[in-house]
Amino acid sequence: MDTTQPTQGHPKGLYSLFFTEMWERFSYYGMRALLTIFLTAELATGGFGLDRAESLSVYGIFTALVYLTPILGGWFADKILGQRKSILIGGLVMAIGQFMLAAGAAGDMMGDLETRKNFFYLGLGVLILGNGFFKPNISTIVGDLYDNDDPRKDGAFTIFYMGINIGAFLSPFVAGTLGEKVGWPYGYLAAGIGMMIGVLWFYARRNTLGDKGLPPGYREKGITNLVAKDWRDIIVYTIANVAFVFAVMFIWNNTSDLIHTIMVWVLGIAGTGFIALSIFKGTNGSTEWTRVFVILILAFFNIVFWAGFEQAGGTFNLFAQENTDRVVGGFEIPTTWFQNINPIAIVTLAPLFSLLWIKLAARKLNPRTPVKFALSMFIGAFAFFIMTQAQNSADAGNLVSPMWLVAVYVLLTIGELMLSPIGLSMVTKLSPGNITSIMMGVWMASFALGNYLAATLEQILETYDFSLYPFITVLMLISGVALLLLSPILNKFMKGIH
C-alpha cells in the first residue's frame, strides 16, 4: 500500500517529517535561547562580554542569514539534489556547527578570547549554511504529500508547526538550563546532539515518504530510495559546506572594510538577480504570474510581522534578564525559560486552530489568507501596545511582573498561528510546480529581513528619537488595515486557491 496517501487521517510521512523538524528546532532554539545572553555575559563567567548593541547586531545578522540561505538550498534541491539529500546534508552540517559553538564557548579549550570568538562565529556560519539546505526542503515535502485542493493541507502544516514548537519548547529547558546554570558549552553540545537525533530519525523513517523528495528524474526511472552515489554526495556536500565557511571567514578576516562592503553588495545584487531570473524562467501564463505576485505581496507583510515577533530572542530576552522580577517563591526563573512561553502556547493552541479552519471551511466561513494575515497584524499591534506599558513601568525604575511578557508572548503566538503555518501552506499552493523550493526560499527571505529589522530597529529608531515598541504597534496596525484593503485584489489574483 502507498504509505503517502492513506484513506483517512494524515500520511505516515507527515509524522516522520514532524519529528525530524522537532529535533532540528530543538537544536536551533536551544542555541537561540542562549545566544544574546552568552554574548553579553561577562568574561569572568565564560561569555564574550559584548555590549547590548553589538550582541543584538550579531543576533540580527545570524537570524537574517539563517532565513536567506534557504534560497540557495531550495535551488540545489530543485535542480540537483532533491529534498531528501538536502535535508540530510543540512542536518549533518548544522550538527557540526553546534559542536563548533560548544568548542568556542569552552574557555579552557580554545585559548585566548579572539580565537574563541573566531571559532564561535565560524560555528554560526556553518549553522547558517546547513540551515539553508534543511529548512525549505522539509516544508516542501510536507506540501508534496497532499494535492492542492486537499482540505487536510492547512491542517497538516498546522500539525507540522506543532512539531516545530515541541522542539522549541523542550530546548530552553534542556539546552538553555544546561548553558545558563551548568556551563555555556553544555547548552550548545545538547543542541548538537538534538540535531543528530533528527538526522538519524529522518534516515530511519525514509520509507514512509514514498517517492517524495527524491533527486530529479528518479520518479520517472522508478527509483524509490537514495542509492550509493547519493550517500557519497551527502558526504562530499557536508564537507564542502564546512570548508566553504572556513574559506569565507579566512577571506573576511584578511581583507579591508571596503572589500567587505563590495562583497555584500555584489552578493546582494547577484542573489536578487538569481531569484528574479529563476522566477521569470519558472513562471508561465497569467494565472501563475498573478499567484506569484500574491506570494511577493504577502512576503512583504510577513517582514513586518517578524520584525516585531523576533524581538523575542533579542530585546525581549534582554528585558527578561534586566527588567523582569524573575524570583517566584524564592526560585529565580532562568532567563532562557521565557523562550518557552511561545512554544507552550503553540502546542496548546495549534490543534484548536487546525480544527477551527476545518469547521469554518465546512460552513463556508473560513477567512481567505490575506484576511488571516490582517488579523495577525492587529493582534500583534495589541501585543506591542501591552509591551509599551511594560517598558514604561521599567523605565520608571521598577522590576515588572513576568506576566507582562507572558501576555505579550501568548498574543504574538496567536498572531503567528494566523500567519506562519498558513503562509507555508499558501506558498506550496500558489507556487508554479518547478520553482516551489525557490519560492519557499523567497518566503524564508522575508523572515530574514524581518529578523534583521528585529535586531537593528532599536538602534535605527534611537537616531530619530522613536521608541521601539510604540513604533512596532503603529506599524502593525497600519499593515493590518492595508491588508484588509488589498484583500479583494489578492483574493482575485489567487485564481481560485483559498
PDB file of N, CA, C and O in Angstrom, residues 65-90 128-138 140 213 216 237 241 274-275 435-442 444:
ATOM      1  N   LEU A  65      20.562  35.710   8.076  1.00  0.00           N
ATOM      2  CA  LEU A  65      21.213  34.794   7.131  1.00  0.00           C
ATOM      3  C   LEU A  65      20.656  33.375   7.228  1.00  0.00           C
ATOM      4  O   LEU A  65      20.613  32.646   6.235  1.00  0.00           O
ATOM      5  N   VAL A  66      20.195  33.001   8.419  1.00  0.00           N
ATOM      6  CA  VAL A  66      19.564  31.691   8.608  1.00  0.00           C
ATOM      7  C   VAL A  66      18.352  31.539   7.681  1.00  0.00           C
ATOM      8  O   VAL A  66      18.048  30.459   7.207  1.00  0.00           O
ATOM      9  N   TYR A  67      17.665  32.659   7.423  1.00  0.00           N
ATOM     10  CA  TYR A  67      16.499  32.601   6.553  1.00  0.00           C
ATOM     11  C   TYR A  67      16.814  32.935   5.091  1.00  0.00           C
ATOM     12  O   TYR A  67      15.977  32.715   4.211  1.00  0.00           O
ATOM     13  N   LEU A  68      18.021  33.470   4.816  1.00  0.00           N
ATOM     14  CA  LEU A  68      18.389  33.767   3.425  1.00  0.00           C
ATOM     15  C   LEU A  68      18.960  32.557   2.695  1.00  0.00           C
ATOM     16  O   LEU A  68      18.668  32.340   1.527  1.00  0.00           O
ATOM     17  N   THR A  69      19.786  31.774   3.388  1.00  0.00           N
ATOM     18  CA  THR A  69      20.424  30.627   2.723  1.00  0.00           C
ATOM     19  C   THR A  69      19.440  29.586   2.206  1.00  0.00           C
ATOM     20  O   THR A  69      19.796  28.829   1.292  1.00  0.00           O
ATOM     21  N   PRO A  70      18.179  29.495   2.720  1.00  0.00           N
ATOM     22  CA  PRO A  70      17.234  28.559   2.100  1.00  0.00           C
ATOM     23  C   PRO A  70      16.972  28.808   0.618  1.00  0.00           C
ATOM     24  O   PRO A  70      16.557  27.878  -0.091  1.00  0.00           O
ATOM     25  N   ILE A  71      17.227  30.017   0.135  1.00  0.00           N
ATOM     26  CA  ILE A  71      17.068  30.263  -1.313  1.00  0.00           C
ATOM     27  C   ILE A  71      18.066  29.403  -2.076  1.00  0.00           C
ATOM     28  O   ILE A  71      17.729  28.744  -3.063  1.00  0.00           O
ATOM     29  N   LEU A  72      19.309  29.385  -1.590  1.00  0.00           N
ATOM     30  CA  LEU A  72      20.360  28.563  -2.204  1.00  0.00           C
ATOM     31  C   LEU A  72      20.045  27.077  -2.051  1.00  0.00           C
ATOM     32  O   LEU A  72      20.120  26.308  -3.013  1.00  0.00           O
ATOM     33  N   GLY A  73      19.664  26.690  -0.836  1.00  0.00           N
ATOM     34  CA  GLY A  73      19.347  25.287  -0.581  1.00  0.00           C
ATOM     35  C   GLY A  73      18.150  24.813  -1.390  1.00  0.00           C
ATOM     36  O   GLY A  73      18.112  23.660  -1.845  1.00  0.00           O
ATOM     37  N   GLY A  74      17.158  25.705  -1.575  1.00  0.00           N
ATOM     38  CA  GLY A  74      15.990  25.361  -2.389  1.00  0.00           C
ATOM     39  C   GLY A  74      16.366  25.124  -3.837  1.00  0.00           C
ATOM     40  O   GLY A  74      15.865  24.196  -4.487  1.00  0.00           O
ATOM     41  N   TRP A  75      17.283  25.947  -4.358  1.00  0.00           N
ATOM     42  CA  TRP A  75      17.728  25.778  -5.749  1.00  0.00           C
ATOM     43  C   TRP A  75      18.469  24.450  -5.925  1.00  0.00           C
ATOM     44  O   TRP A  75      18.198  23.705  -6.880  1.00  0.00           O
ATOM     45  N   PHE A  76      19.397  24.148  -5.019  1.00  0.00           N
ATOM     46  CA  PHE A  76      20.138  22.882  -5.110  1.00  0.00           C
ATOM     47  C   PHE A  76      19.185  21.692  -5.077  1.00  0.00           C
ATOM     48  O   PHE A  76      19.367  20.706  -5.785  1.00  0.00           O
ATOM     49  N   ALA A  77      18.151  21.775  -4.217  1.00  0.00           N
ATOM     50  CA  ALA A  77      17.184  20.677  -4.109  1.00  0.00           C
ATOM     51  C   ALA A  77      16.375  20.532  -5.390  1.00  0.00           C
ATOM     52  O   ALA A  77      16.189  19.420  -5.902  1.00  0.00           O
ATOM     53  N   ASP A  78      15.884  21.655  -5.925  1.00  0.00           N
ATOM     54  CA  ASP A  78      15.056  21.625  -7.131  1.00  0.00           C
ATOM     55  C   ASP A  78      15.829  21.107  -8.340  1.00  0.00           C
ATOM     56  O   ASP A  78      15.301  20.325  -9.132  1.00  0.00           O
ATOM     57  N   LYS A  79      17.066  21.567  -8.493  1.00  0.00           N
ATOM     58  CA  LYS A  79      17.811  21.323  -9.733  1.00  0.00           C
ATOM     59  C   LYS A  79      18.740  20.100  -9.679  1.00  0.00           C
ATOM     60  O   LYS A  79      18.977  19.458 -10.702  1.00  0.00           O
ATOM     61  N   ILE A  80      19.308  19.792  -8.497  1.00  0.00           N
ATOM     62  CA  ILE A  80      20.391  18.806  -8.442  1.00  0.00           C
ATOM     63  C   ILE A  80      20.125  17.671  -7.450  1.00  0.00           C
ATOM     64  O   ILE A  80      20.176  16.496  -7.810  1.00  0.00           O
ATOM     65  N   LEU A  81      19.835  18.032  -6.196  1.00  0.00           N
ATOM     66  CA  LEU A  81      19.900  17.054  -5.114  1.00  0.00           C
ATOM     67  C   LEU A  81      18.575  16.382  -4.776  1.00  0.00           C
ATOM     68  O   LEU A  81      18.566  15.232  -4.307  1.00  0.00           O
ATOM     69  N   GLY A  82      17.462  17.076  -4.972  1.00  0.00           N
ATOM     70  CA  GLY A  82      16.204  16.608  -4.393  1.00  0.00           C
ATOM     71  C   GLY A  82      16.147  17.005  -2.923  1.00  0.00           C
ATOM     72  O   GLY A  82      17.170  17.305  -2.304  1.00  0.00           O
ATOM     73  N   GLN A  83      14.934  16.983  -2.369  1.00  0.00           N
ATOM     74  CA  GLN A  83      14.773  17.474  -0.995  1.00  0.00           C
ATOM     75  C   GLN A  83      15.392  16.541   0.046  1.00  0.00           C
ATOM     76  O   GLN A  83      15.945  16.997   1.038  1.00  0.00           O
ATOM     77  N   ARG A  84      15.316  15.235  -0.188  1.00  0.00           N
ATOM     78  CA  ARG A  84      15.794  14.296   0.845  1.00  0.00           C
ATOM     79  C   ARG A  84      17.287  14.436   1.124  1.00  0.00           C
ATOM     80  O   ARG A  84      17.713  14.516   2.274  1.00  0.00           O
ATOM     81  N   LYS A  85      18.068  14.446   0.053  1.00  0.00           N
ATOM     82  CA  LYS A  85      19.522  14.595   0.222  1.00  0.00           C
ATOM     83  C   LYS A  85      19.856  15.936   0.871  1.00  0.00           C
ATOM     84  O   LYS A  85      20.735  16.023   1.731  1.00  0.00           O
ATOM     85  N   SER A  86      19.127  16.972   0.468  1.00  0.00           N
ATOM     86  CA  SER A  86      19.378  18.307   1.018  1.00  0.00           C
ATOM     87  C   SER A  86      19.128  18.336   2.530  1.00  0.00           C
ATOM     88  O   SER A  86      19.881  18.958   3.284  1.00  0.00           O
ATOM     89  N   ILE A  87      18.058  17.658   2.970  1.00  0.00           N
ATOM     90  CA  ILE A  87      17.729  17.618   4.402  1.00  0.00           C
ATOM     91  C   ILE A  87      18.833  16.900   5.179  1.00  0.00           C
ATOM     92  O   ILE A  87      19.263  17.365   6.251  1.00  0.00           O
ATOM     93  N   LEU A  88      19.324  15.787   4.656  1.00  0.00           N
ATOM     94  CA  LEU A  88      20.387  15.035   5.342  1.00  0.00           C
ATOM     95  C   LEU A  88      21.686  15.847   5.392  1.00  0.00           C
ATOM     96  O   LEU A  88      22.358  15.902   6.428  1.00  0.00           O
ATOM     97  N   ILE A  89      22.027  16.506   4.280  1.00  0.00           N
ATOM     98  CA  ILE A  89      23.225  17.359   4.251  1.00  0.00           C
ATOM     99  C   ILE A  89      23.084  18.489   5.262  1.00  0.00           C
ATOM    100  O   ILE A  89      23.972  18.729   6.088  1.00  0.00           O
ATOM    101  N   GLY A  90      21.945  19.178   5.217  1.00  0.00           N
ATOM    102  CA  GLY A  90      21.717  20.308   6.119  1.00  0.00           C
ATOM    103  C   GLY A  90      21.778  19.905   7.580  1.00  0.00           C
ATOM    104  O   GLY A  90      22.381  20.594   8.408  1.00  0.00           O
ATOM    105  N   ILE A 128      24.386  28.480   9.637  1.00  0.00           N
ATOM    106  CA  ILE A 128      23.631  29.250   8.648  1.00  0.00           C
ATOM    107  C   ILE A 128      23.527  28.481   7.334  1.00  0.00           C
ATOM    108  O   ILE A 128      22.449  28.352   6.746  1.00  0.00           O
ATOM    109  N   LEU A 129      24.649  27.939   6.878  1.00  0.00           N
ATOM    110  CA  LEU A 129      24.672  27.228   5.595  1.00  0.00           C
ATOM    111  C   LEU A 129      23.899  25.915   5.684  1.00  0.00           C
ATOM    112  O   LEU A 129      23.135  25.565   4.777  1.00  0.00           O
ATOM    113  N   GLY A 130      24.078  25.176   6.778  1.00  0.00           N
ATOM    114  CA  GLY A 130      23.350  23.916   6.958  1.00  0.00           C
ATOM    115  C   GLY A 130      21.851  24.134   6.981  1.00  0.00           C
ATOM    116  O   GLY A 130      21.081  23.378   6.376  1.00  0.00           O
ATOM    117  N   ASN A 131      21.417  25.190   7.648  1.00  0.00           N
ATOM    118  CA  ASN A 131      20.008  25.515   7.723  1.00  0.00           C
ATOM    119  C   ASN A 131      19.420  25.777   6.336  1.00  0.00           C
ATOM    120  O   ASN A 131      18.277  25.428   6.063  1.00  0.00           O
ATOM    121  N   GLY A 132      20.228  26.379   5.460  1.00  0.00           N
ATOM    122  CA  GLY A 132      19.769  26.656   4.096  1.00  0.00           C
ATOM    123  C   GLY A 132      19.405  25.402   3.336  1.00  0.00           C
ATOM    124  O   GLY A 132      18.459  25.391   2.541  1.00  0.00           O
ATOM    125  N   PHE A 133      20.143  24.328   3.563  1.00  0.00           N
ATOM    126  CA  PHE A 133      19.844  23.060   2.892  1.00  0.00           C
ATOM    127  C   PHE A 133      18.667  22.341   3.550  1.00  0.00           C
ATOM    128  O   PHE A 133      17.944  21.601   2.884  1.00  0.00           O
ATOM    129  N   PHE A 134      18.466  22.562   4.841  1.00  0.00           N
ATOM    130  CA  PHE A 134      17.440  21.823   5.580  1.00  0.00           C
ATOM    131  C   PHE A 134      16.059  22.480   5.484  1.00  0.00           C
ATOM    132  O   PHE A 134      15.070  21.844   5.156  1.00  0.00           O
ATOM    133  N   LYS A 135      16.003  23.778   5.784  1.00  0.00           N
ATOM    134  CA  LYS A 135      14.746  24.441   6.129  1.00  0.00           C
ATOM    135  C   LYS A 135      13.694  24.449   5.021  1.00  0.00           C
ATOM    136  O   LYS A 135      12.548  24.068   5.253  1.00  0.00           O
ATOM    137  N   PRO A 136      14.007  24.888   3.777  1.00  0.00           N
ATOM    138  CA  PRO A 136      12.918  24.994   2.798  1.00  0.00           C
ATOM    139  C   PRO A 136      12.445  23.626   2.316  1.00  0.00           C
ATOM    140  O   PRO A 136      11.301  23.462   1.912  1.00  0.00           O
ATOM    141  N   ASN A 137      13.342  22.639   2.387  1.00  0.00           N
ATOM    142  CA  ASN A 137      13.064  21.372   1.729  1.00  0.00           C
ATOM    143  C   ASN A 137      12.164  20.449   2.536  1.00  0.00           C
ATOM    144  O   ASN A 137      11.389  19.675   1.975  1.00  0.00           O
ATOM    145  N   ILE A 138      12.239  20.544   3.849  1.00  0.00           N
ATOM    146  CA  ILE A 138      11.342  19.713   4.658  1.00  0.00           C
ATOM    147  C   ILE A 138       9.910  20.224   4.527  1.00  0.00           C
ATOM    148  O   ILE A 138       8.958  19.443   4.422  1.00  0.00           O
ATOM    149  N   THR A 140       8.720  21.705   1.883  1.00  0.00           N
ATOM    150  CA  THR A 140       8.303  21.339   0.520  1.00  0.00           C
ATOM    151  C   THR A 140       7.775  19.907   0.480  1.00  0.00           C
ATOM    152  O   THR A 140       6.759  19.633  -0.171  1.00  0.00           O
ATOM    153  N   GLY A 213      10.458  13.770  -2.584  1.00  0.00           N
ATOM    154  CA  GLY A 213      11.734  14.375  -2.197  1.00  0.00           C
ATOM    155  C   GLY A 213      12.969  13.739  -2.797  1.00  0.00           C
ATOM    156  O   GLY A 213      14.084  14.083  -2.398  1.00  0.00           O
ATOM    157  N   PRO A 216      15.928  14.831  -8.874  1.00  0.00           N
ATOM    158  CA  PRO A 216      15.219  14.974 -10.155  1.00  0.00           C
ATOM    159  C   PRO A 216      15.436  13.761 -11.061  1.00  0.00           C
ATOM    160  O   PRO A 216      16.563  13.280 -11.214  1.00  0.00           O
ATOM    161  N   TYR A 237      29.097  17.008  -0.022  1.00  0.00           N
ATOM    162  CA  TYR A 237      28.443  18.302   0.207  1.00  0.00           C
ATOM    163  C   TYR A 237      28.589  18.766   1.658  1.00  0.00           C
ATOM    164  O   TYR A 237      28.743  19.962   1.923  1.00  0.00           O
ATOM    165  N   ASN A 241      30.426  22.236   2.489  1.00  0.00           N
ATOM    166  CA  ASN A 241      29.759  23.327   3.202  1.00  0.00           C
ATOM    167  C   ASN A 241      30.637  23.893   4.312  1.00  0.00           C
ATOM    168  O   ASN A 241      30.792  25.114   4.441  1.00  0.00           O
ATOM    169  N   PHE A 274      19.482  36.406  -9.297  1.00  0.00           N
ATOM    170  CA  PHE A 274      19.303  34.960  -9.413  1.00  0.00           C
ATOM    171  C   PHE A 274      17.852  34.570  -9.124  1.00  0.00           C
ATOM    172  O   PHE A 274      17.233  33.792  -9.850  1.00  0.00           O
ATOM    173  N   ILE A 275      17.290  35.141  -8.046  1.00  0.00           N
ATOM    174  CA  ILE A 275      15.899  34.842  -7.674  1.00  0.00           C
ATOM    175  C   ILE A 275      14.946  35.316  -8.779  1.00  0.00           C
ATOM    176  O   ILE A 275      14.057  34.581  -9.203  1.00  0.00           O
ATOM    177  N   ILE A 435       9.262  25.570  -9.418  1.00  0.00           N
ATOM    178  CA  ILE A 435      10.071  26.502  -8.603  1.00  0.00           C
ATOM    179  C   ILE A 435       9.514  26.604  -7.168  1.00  0.00           C
ATOM    180  O   ILE A 435       9.714  27.614  -6.505  1.00  0.00           O
ATOM    181  N   THR A 436       8.871  25.536  -6.704  1.00  0.00           N
ATOM    182  CA  THR A 436       8.282  25.581  -5.362  1.00  0.00           C
ATOM    183  C   THR A 436       9.334  25.848  -4.300  1.00  0.00           C
ATOM    184  O   THR A 436       9.144  26.669  -3.397  1.00  0.00           O
ATOM    185  N   SER A 437      10.469  25.135  -4.381  1.00  0.00           N
ATOM    186  CA  SER A 437      11.505  25.323  -3.362  1.00  0.00           C
ATOM    187  C   SER A 437      12.129  26.715  -3.444  1.00  0.00           C
ATOM    188  O   SER A 437      12.477  27.307  -2.419  1.00  0.00           O
ATOM    189  N   ILE A 438      12.273  27.252  -4.661  1.00  0.00           N
ATOM    190  CA  ILE A 438      12.777  28.621  -4.824  1.00  0.00           C
ATOM    191  C   ILE A 438      11.813  29.611  -4.159  1.00  0.00           C
ATOM    192  O   ILE A 438      12.226  30.513  -3.416  1.00  0.00           O
ATOM    193  N   MET A 439      10.508  29.432  -4.391  1.00  0.00           N
ATOM    194  CA  MET A 439       9.521  30.327  -3.792  1.00  0.00           C
ATOM    195  C   MET A 439       9.481  30.157  -2.269  1.00  0.00           C
ATOM    196  O   MET A 439       9.263  31.125  -1.539  1.00  0.00           O
ATOM    197  N   MET A 440       9.717  28.923  -1.803  1.00  0.00           N
ATOM    198  CA  MET A 440       9.816  28.711  -0.354  1.00  0.00           C
ATOM    199  C   MET A 440      11.046  29.460   0.167  1.00  0.00           C
ATOM    200  O   MET A 440      11.020  30.042   1.255  1.00  0.00           O
ATOM    201  N   GLY A 441      12.108  29.477  -0.628  1.00  0.00           N
ATOM    202  CA  GLY A 441      13.304  30.246  -0.267  1.00  0.00           C
ATOM    203  C   GLY A 441      13.022  31.740  -0.215  1.00  0.00           C
ATOM    204  O   GLY A 441      13.489  32.441   0.686  1.00  0.00           O
ATOM    205  N   VAL A 442      12.223  32.239  -1.174  1.00  0.00           N
ATOM    206  CA  VAL A 442      11.828  33.654  -1.171  1.00  0.00           C
ATOM    207  C   VAL A 442      11.018  33.960   0.096  1.00  0.00           C
ATOM    208  O   VAL A 442      11.205  35.001   0.736  1.00  0.00           O
ATOM    209  N   MET A 444      11.234  32.389   2.924  1.00  0.00           N
ATOM    210  CA  MET A 444      12.185  32.409   4.040  1.00  0.00           C
ATOM    211  C   MET A 444      12.989  33.718   4.047  1.00  0.00           C
ATOM    212  O   MET A 444      13.369  34.223   5.103  1.00  0.00           O
TER     213      MET A 444
END
